[in-house]
């Protein structure tokens, strides 16, 4: 799927609260204008906001292997993978804990990947 055709649901429901955002499970996903594949992910109650990046759009070599049970829980065999962006002077993104999303239903889950190959704070480069 090319970035220009990426269609994601505006309302997301996590199967379990994302770590650090308990007890929230209901969120809205809004594209950032002029930034293909970048989204604002906000708690429905307005108390929390994150930025997430579509991994397929910006990280073509990122190929996490989440547990089969995590993928099945979402009701899809091919979830959309989002990564959390940590904005700052040197922005980073979290490859160790992607968000898996069923783009048809809005069901999603943040998973923790095993192994050292996926850093918690990978540098975000302009290239």
Tab-separated table of N, CA and C in Angstrom:
chain	number	residue	atom	x	y	z
A	1	UNK	N	0.845	-1.180	0.000
A	1	UNK	CA	0.000	0.000	0.000
A	1	UNK	C	0.887	1.238	0.000
A	2	UNK	N	0.641	2.125	-0.885
A	2	UNK	CA	1.444	3.335	-0.958
A	2	UNK	C	0.951	4.346	0.069
A	3	UNK	N	1.835	5.253	0.513
A	3	UNK	CA	1.439	6.225	1.522
A	3	UNK	C	0.209	7.042	1.123
A	4	UNK	N	0.053	7.362	-0.138
A	4	UNK	CA	-1.064	8.196	-0.546
A	4	UNK	C	-2.401	7.474	-0.448
A	5	UNK	N	-2.401	6.128	-0.390
A	5	UNK	CA	-3.646	5.384	-0.296
A	5	UNK	C	-3.894	4.827	1.094
A	6	UNK	N	-3.051	5.136	2.043
A	6	UNK	CA	-3.196	4.633	3.399
A	6	UNK	C	-4.486	5.169	4.016
A	7	UNK	N	-5.380	4.269	4.356
A	7	UNK	CA	-6.648	4.642	4.976
A	7	UNK	C	-6.754	3.918	6.311
A	8	UNK	N	-6.746	4.685	7.394
A	8	UNK	CA	-6.859	4.098	8.721
A	8	UNK	C	-8.102	4.643	9.403
A	9	UNK	N	-8.696	3.861	10.295
A	9	UNK	CA	-9.898	4.327	10.978
A	9	UNK	C	-9.600	5.498	11.914
A	10	UNK	N	-10.580	6.366	12.111
A	10	UNK	CA	-10.406	7.529	12.979
A	10	UNK	C	-10.583	7.174	14.449
A	11	UNK	N	-11.294	6.073	14.730
A	11	UNK	CA	-11.544	5.661	16.110
A	11	UNK	C	-10.856	4.316	16.346
A	12	UNK	N	-10.016	4.282	17.381
A	12	UNK	CA	-9.296	3.054	17.719
A	12	UNK	C	-9.686	2.602	19.121
A	13	UNK	N	-9.709	1.295	19.314
A	13	UNK	CA	-9.950	0.729	20.641
A	13	UNK	C	-8.880	-0.324	20.906
A	14	UNK	N	-8.068	-0.069	21.936
A	14	UNK	CA	-7.030	-1.005	22.330
A	14	UNK	C	-7.646	-2.196	23.043
A	15	UNK	N	-7.096	-3.379	22.810
A	15	UNK	CA	-7.579	-4.590	23.477
A	15	UNK	C	-7.180	-4.579	24.949
A	16	UNK	N	-6.156	-3.807	25.283
A	16	UNK	CA	-5.707	-3.584	26.660
A	16	UNK	C	-5.098	-2.182	26.680
A	17	UNK	N	-5.164	-1.476	27.800
A	17	UNK	CA	-4.599	-0.128	27.833
A	17	UNK	C	-3.115	-0.131	27.451
A	18	UNK	N	-2.691	0.833	26.622
A	18	UNK	CA	-1.273	0.924	26.297
A	18	UNK	C	-0.472	1.222	27.571
A	19	UNK	N	0.725	0.638	27.697
A	19	UNK	CA	1.544	0.879	28.885
A	19	UNK	C	1.741	2.377	29.140
A	20	UNK	N	1.488	2.787	30.370
A	20	UNK	CA	1.643	4.179	30.758
A	20	UNK	C	0.401	5.019	30.522
A	21	UNK	N	-0.596	4.467	29.845
A	21	UNK	CA	-1.819	5.223	29.571
A	21	UNK	C	-3.048	4.576	30.207
A	22	UNK	N	-2.824	3.666	31.142
A	22	UNK	CA	-3.919	2.998	31.825
A	22	UNK	C	-4.812	4.042	32.505
A	23	UNK	N	-6.092	3.897	32.518
A	23	UNK	CA	-6.922	2.786	32.024
A	23	UNK	C	-7.484	3.042	30.623
A	24	UNK	N	-6.962	3.994	29.895
A	24	UNK	CA	-7.527	4.399	28.600
A	24	UNK	C	-7.395	3.308	27.533
A	25	UNK	N	-8.491	3.078	26.815
A	25	UNK	CA	-8.475	2.134	25.685
A	25	UNK	C	-9.069	2.748	24.416
A	26	UNK	N	-9.812	3.836	24.555
A	26	UNK	CA	-10.462	4.479	23.405
A	26	UNK	C	-9.657	5.701	22.971
A	27	UNK	N	-9.324	5.743	21.676
A	27	UNK	CA	-8.475	6.800	21.123
A	27	UNK	C	-9.001	7.247	19.773
A	28	UNK	N	-8.580	8.424	19.342
A	28	UNK	CA	-8.846	8.880	17.990
A	28	UNK	C	-7.506	9.010	17.264
A	29	UNK	N	-7.528	8.734	15.984
A	29	UNK	CA	-6.335	8.787	15.140
A	29	UNK	C	-6.589	9.813	14.046
A	30	UNK	N	-5.757	10.872	14.023
A	30	UNK	CA	-5.943	11.962	13.071
A	30	UNK	C	-4.652	12.161	12.289
A	31	UNK	N	-4.718	12.122	10.949
A	31	UNK	CA	-3.510	12.376	10.142
A	31	UNK	C	-3.001	13.799	10.376
A	32	UNK	N	-1.676	13.941	10.391
A	32	UNK	CA	-1.049	15.260	10.488
A	32	UNK	C	-0.926	15.788	9.061
A	33	UNK	N	-1.563	16.910	8.797
A	33	UNK	CA	-1.572	17.483	7.455
A	33	UNK	C	-0.148	17.782	6.983
A	34	UNK	N	0.143	17.356	5.766
A	34	UNK	CA	1.448	17.620	5.164
A	34	UNK	C	2.538	16.658	5.595
A	35	UNK	N	2.200	15.658	6.399
A	35	UNK	CA	3.192	14.691	6.881
A	35	UNK	C	2.650	13.282	6.656
A	36	UNK	N	2.826	12.763	5.468
A	36	UNK	CA	2.312	11.452	5.105
A	36	UNK	C	2.750	10.381	6.094
A	37	UNK	N	1.783	9.620	6.608
A	37	UNK	CA	2.080	8.519	7.514
A	37	UNK	C	2.291	8.921	8.960
A	38	UNK	N	2.129	10.203	9.296
A	38	UNK	CA	2.264	10.668	10.683
A	38	UNK	C	0.874	11.009	11.201
A	39	UNK	N	0.586	10.551	12.427
A	39	UNK	CA	-0.740	10.720	13.010
A	39	UNK	C	-0.649	11.195	14.452
A	40	UNK	N	-1.693	11.870	14.882
A	40	UNK	CA	-1.892	12.202	16.284
A	40	UNK	C	-2.830	11.132	16.834
A	41	UNK	N	-2.432	10.505	17.926
A	41	UNK	CA	-3.242	9.485	18.593
A	41	UNK	C	-3.629	10.063	19.947
A	42	UNK	N	-4.909	10.384	20.101
A	42	UNK	CA	-5.372	11.064	21.307
A	42	UNK	C	-6.380	10.224	22.055
A	43	UNK	N	-6.262	10.218	23.388
A	43	UNK	CA	-7.247	9.526	24.217
A	43	UNK	C	-8.596	10.195	24.021
A	44	UNK	N	-9.647	9.403	23.960
A	44	UNK	CA	-10.990	9.928	23.743
A	44	UNK	C	-11.390	10.913	24.830
A	45	UNK	N	-10.842	10.752	26.039
A	45	UNK	CA	-11.180	11.670	27.130
A	45	UNK	C	-10.326	12.938	27.110
A	46	UNK	N	-9.427	13.063	26.131
A	46	UNK	CA	-8.622	14.269	25.967
A	46	UNK	C	-7.447	14.411	26.914
A	47	UNK	N	-7.130	13.371	27.668
A	47	UNK	CA	-6.080	13.481	28.681
A	47	UNK	C	-4.688	13.077	28.209
A	48	UNK	N	-4.577	12.490	27.037
A	48	UNK	CA	-3.262	12.037	26.564
A	48	UNK	C	-3.200	12.123	25.050
A	49	UNK	N	-1.994	12.439	24.537
A	49	UNK	CA	-1.800	12.473	23.092
A	49	UNK	C	-0.399	11.993	22.778
A	50	UNK	N	-0.316	11.164	21.747
A	50	UNK	CA	0.953	10.650	21.240
A	50	UNK	C	1.006	10.934	19.748
A	51	UNK	N	2.203	10.863	19.196
A	51	UNK	CA	2.353	10.887	17.751
A	51	UNK	C	2.803	9.504	17.333
A	52	UNK	N	2.213	8.990	16.272
A	52	UNK	CA	2.570	7.671	15.766
A	52	UNK	C	2.850	7.770	14.273
A	53	UNK	N	3.701	6.867	13.826
A	53	UNK	CA	4.169	6.839	12.454
A	53	UNK	C	3.806	5.493	11.846
A	54	UNK	N	3.301	5.506	10.628
A	54	UNK	CA	3.032	4.264	9.916
A	54	UNK	C	4.367	3.658	9.506
A	55	UNK	N	4.674	2.488	10.036
A	55	UNK	CA	5.975	1.870	9.775
A	55	UNK	C	6.172	1.542	8.301
A	56	UNK	N	5.134	1.096	7.614
A	56	UNK	CA	5.280	0.735	6.197
A	56	UNK	C	5.658	1.948	5.348
A	57	UNK	N	5.179	3.115	5.724
A	57	UNK	CA	5.464	4.334	4.971
A	57	UNK	C	6.896	4.804	5.167
A	58	UNK	N	7.376	4.733	6.408
A	58	UNK	CA	8.657	5.351	6.739
A	58	UNK	C	9.784	4.395	7.128
A	59	UNK	N	9.448	3.170	7.443
A	59	UNK	CA	10.462	2.210	7.910
A	59	UNK	C	10.337	0.896	7.144
A	60	UNK	N	10.632	0.902	5.852
A	60	UNK	CA	10.399	-0.297	5.042
A	60	UNK	C	11.197	-1.520	5.487
A	61	UNK	N	12.297	-1.329	6.210
A	61	UNK	CA	13.103	-2.468	6.665
A	61	UNK	C	12.683	-2.973	8.044
A	62	UNK	N	11.737	-2.304	8.675
A	62	UNK	CA	11.261	-2.700	10.001
A	62	UNK	C	10.285	-3.853	9.828
A	63	UNK	N	10.655	-5.012	10.339
A	63	UNK	CA	9.830	-6.210	10.178
A	63	UNK	C	9.696	-6.939	11.508
A	64	UNK	N	8.942	-6.366	12.447
A	64	UNK	CA	8.784	-7.029	13.743
A	64	UNK	C	8.011	-8.337	13.585
A	65	UNK	N	8.269	-9.263	14.471
A	65	UNK	CA	7.589	-10.554	14.466
A	65	UNK	C	6.831	-10.711	15.786
A	66	UNK	N	5.669	-10.081	15.903
A	66	UNK	CA	4.897	-10.206	17.143
A	66	UNK	C	4.371	-11.627	17.303
A	67	UNK	N	3.994	-11.955	18.529
A	67	UNK	CA	3.440	-13.277	18.800
A	67	UNK	C	2.185	-13.492	17.962
A	68	UNK	N	2.025	-14.686	17.462
A	68	UNK	CA	0.871	-15.030	16.635
A	68	UNK	C	-0.437	-14.744	17.381
A	69	UNK	N	-0.456	-15.016	18.673
A	69	UNK	CA	-1.668	-14.787	19.471
A	69	UNK	C	-2.033	-13.301	19.517
A	70	UNK	N	-1.027	-12.415	19.531
A	70	UNK	CA	-1.299	-10.973	19.537
A	70	UNK	C	-1.957	-10.541	18.232
A	71	UNK	N	-1.473	-11.075	17.130
A	71	UNK	CA	-2.038	-10.739	15.821
A	71	UNK	C	-3.448	-11.307	15.703
A	72	UNK	N	-3.646	-12.551	16.111
A	72	UNK	CA	-4.961	-13.193	16.019
A	72	UNK	C	-6.000	-12.472	16.872
A	73	UNK	N	-5.588	-11.945	18.012
A	73	UNK	CA	-6.496	-11.233	18.911
A	73	UNK	C	-7.150	-10.032	18.208
A	74	UNK	N	-6.462	-9.482	17.215
A	74	UNK	CA	-6.976	-8.325	16.491
A	74	UNK	C	-7.923	-8.698	15.363
A	75	UNK	N	-7.970	-9.977	15.022
A	75	UNK	CA	-8.874	-10.420	13.965
A	75	UNK	C	-8.369	-10.123	12.565
A	76	UNK	N	-7.051	-10.060	12.408
A	76	UNK	CA	-6.471	-9.835	11.084
A	76	UNK	C	-5.161	-10.597	10.991
A	77	UNK	N	-4.816	-11.016	9.794
A	77	UNK	CA	-3.526	-11.698	9.619
A	77	UNK	C	-2.431	-10.717	9.218
A	78	UNK	N	-2.823	-9.515	8.804
A	78	UNK	CA	-1.850	-8.521	8.358
A	78	UNK	C	-2.106	-7.160	8.979
A	79	UNK	N	-1.746	-6.986	10.258
A	79	UNK	CA	-2.019	-5.702	10.896
A	79	UNK	C	-1.159	-4.569	10.346
A	80	UNK	N	-1.692	-3.370	10.402
A	80	UNK	CA	-0.911	-2.160	10.144
A	80	UNK	C	-0.034	-1.954	11.370
A	81	UNK	N	1.219	-1.600	11.157
A	81	UNK	CA	2.142	-1.400	12.273
A	81	UNK	C	2.434	0.094	12.426
A	82	UNK	N	2.160	0.604	13.615
A	82	UNK	CA	2.456	1.992	13.955
A	82	UNK	C	3.532	2.008	15.024
A	83	UNK	N	4.405	3.012	14.989
A	83	UNK	CA	5.412	3.172	16.038
A	83	UNK	C	5.230	4.545	16.676
A	84	UNK	N	5.471	4.607	17.978
A	84	UNK	CA	5.327	5.856	18.715
A	84	UNK	C	6.541	6.735	18.458
A	85	UNK	N	6.274	8.005	18.153
A	85	UNK	CA	7.323	9.001	17.926
A	85	UNK	C	7.494	9.808	19.207
A	86	UNK	N	8.742	10.013	19.614
A	86	UNK	CA	9.074	10.839	20.772
A	86	UNK	C	9.689	12.121	20.236
A	87	UNK	N	8.861	13.193	20.062
A	87	UNK	CA	9.383	14.425	19.478
A	87	UNK	C	10.351	15.137	20.419
A	88	UNK	N	11.274	15.835	19.830
A	88	UNK	CA	12.241	16.609	20.596
A	88	UNK	C	13.300	17.165	19.678
A	89	UNK	N	14.363	17.711	20.281
A	89	UNK	CA	15.469	18.252	19.490
A	89	UNK	C	16.007	17.171	18.550
A	90	UNK	N	16.135	15.948	19.055
A	90	UNK	CA	16.485	14.778	18.242
A	90	UNK	C	15.351	13.777	18.428
A	91	UNK	N	14.343	13.848	17.565
A	91	UNK	CA	13.192	12.958	17.679
A	91	UNK	C	13.619	11.503	17.510
A	92	UNK	N	12.928	10.639	18.224
A	92	UNK	CA	13.186	9.201	18.140
A	92	UNK	C	11.853	8.487	17.958
A	93	UNK	N	11.923	7.223	17.619
A	93	UNK	CA	10.727	6.412	17.577
A	93	UNK	C	11.013	5.087	18.253
A	94	UNK	N	9.957	4.483	18.783
A	94	UNK	CA	10.042	3.279	19.591
A	94	UNK	C	9.793	2.055	18.720
A	95	UNK	N	10.852	1.313	18.433
A	95	UNK	CA	10.723	0.083	17.640
A	95	UNK	C	10.467	-1.138	18.515
A	96	UNK	N	10.660	-0.999	19.833
A	96	UNK	CA	10.521	-2.129	20.753
A	96	UNK	C	9.070	-2.406	21.125
A	97	UNK	N	8.190	-1.424	20.924
A	97	UNK	CA	6.802	-1.594	21.344
A	97	UNK	C	5.845	-1.023	20.290
A	98	UNK	N	5.734	-1.703	19.148
A	98	UNK	CA	4.839	-1.204	18.099
A	98	UNK	C	3.370	-1.362	18.478
A	99	UNK	N	2.546	-0.598	17.802
A	99	UNK	CA	1.095	-0.736	17.925
A	99	UNK	C	0.625	-1.489	16.690
A	100	UNK	N	-0.046	-2.599	16.911
A	100	UNK	CA	-0.609	-3.396	15.821
A	100	UNK	C	-2.064	-2.992	15.671
A	101	UNK	N	-2.491	-2.737	14.449
A	101	UNK	CA	-3.826	-2.201	14.198
A	101	UNK	C	-4.547	-2.997	13.130
A	102	UNK	N	-5.774	-3.380	13.426
A	102	UNK	CA	-6.659	-3.927	12.405
A	102	UNK	C	-7.293	-2.717	11.737
A	103	UNK	N	-6.851	-2.380	10.542
A	103	UNK	CA	-7.290	-1.169	9.856
A	103	UNK	C	-8.759	-1.217	9.438
A	104	UNK	N	-9.371	-2.383	9.479
A	104	UNK	CA	-10.789	-2.485	9.132
A	104	UNK	C	-11.699	-2.229	10.320
A	105	UNK	N	-11.287	-2.668	11.514
A	105	UNK	CA	-12.168	-2.578	12.682
A	105	UNK	C	-11.744	-1.503	13.683
A	106	UNK	N	-10.475	-1.073	13.638
A	106	UNK	CA	-9.966	-0.124	14.627
A	106	UNK	C	-9.449	-0.792	15.892
A	107	UNK	N	-9.521	-2.122	15.960
A	107	UNK	CA	-8.967	-2.834	17.111
A	107	UNK	C	-7.445	-2.745	17.043
A	108	UNK	N	-6.815	-2.477	18.179
A	108	UNK	CA	-5.362	-2.370	18.176
A	108	UNK	C	-4.784	-2.826	19.510
A	109	UNK	N	-3.481	-3.009	19.502
A	109	UNK	CA	-2.776	-3.485	20.683
A	109	UNK	C	-1.325	-3.058	20.585
A	110	UNK	N	-0.795	-2.543	21.696
A	110	UNK	CA	0.636	-2.269	21.734
A	110	UNK	C	1.310	-3.510	22.283
A	111	UNK	N	2.332	-3.974	21.586
A	111	UNK	CA	3.038	-5.187	21.992
A	111	UNK	C	4.488	-4.855	22.327
A	112	UNK	N	5.061	-5.649	23.191
A	112	UNK	CA	6.474	-5.520	23.546
A	112	UNK	C	7.209	-6.645	22.835
A	113	UNK	N	8.156	-6.286	21.976
A	113	UNK	CA	8.908	-7.286	21.218
A	113	UNK	C	10.065	-7.823	22.045
A	114	UNK	N	10.328	-9.089	21.888
A	114	UNK	CA	11.461	-9.744	22.556
A	114	UNK	C	12.726	-9.526	21.746
A	115	UNK	N	13.850	-9.416	22.430
A	115	UNK	CA	15.134	-9.325	21.743
A	115	UNK	C	15.673	-7.915	21.660
A	116	UNK	N	16.984	-7.811	21.482
A	116	UNK	CA	17.658	-6.510	21.495
A	116	UNK	C	17.702	-5.782	20.146
A	117	UNK	N	17.209	-6.384	19.073
A	117	UNK	CA	17.372	-5.767	17.751
A	117	UNK	C	16.483	-4.544	17.534
A	118	UNK	N	15.455	-4.347	18.359
A	118	UNK	CA	14.546	-3.221	18.187
A	118	UNK	C	14.728	-2.233	19.331
A	119	UNK	N	15.362	-1.082	19.068
A	119	UNK	CA	15.607	-0.109	20.129
A	119	UNK	C	14.357	0.638	20.579
A	120	UNK	N	14.383	1.049	21.823
A	120	UNK	CA	13.307	1.849	22.403
A	120	UNK	C	13.334	3.277	21.872
A	121	UNK	N	14.535	3.771	21.532
A	121	UNK	CA	14.696	5.152	21.046
A	121	UNK	C	15.589	5.178	19.809
A	122	UNK	N	15.036	4.798	18.677
A	122	UNK	CA	15.778	4.830	17.416
A	122	UNK	C	15.728	6.256	16.881
A	123	UNK	N	16.860	6.819	16.428
A	123	UNK	CA	16.856	8.191	15.912
A	123	UNK	C	15.995	8.318	14.657
A	124	UNK	N	15.240	9.389	14.610
A	124	UNK	CA	14.426	9.702	13.453
A	124	UNK	C	15.241	10.601	12.550
A	125	UNK	N	15.516	10.130	11.333
A	125	UNK	CA	16.326	10.926	10.422
A	125	UNK	C	15.448	11.465	9.303
A	126	UNK	N	15.884	12.538	8.720
A	126	UNK	CA	15.139	13.177	7.630
A	126	UNK	C	15.262	12.391	6.333
A	127	UNK	N	16.209	11.448	6.269
A	127	UNK	CA	16.438	10.731	5.037
A	127	UNK	C	15.448	9.684	4.807
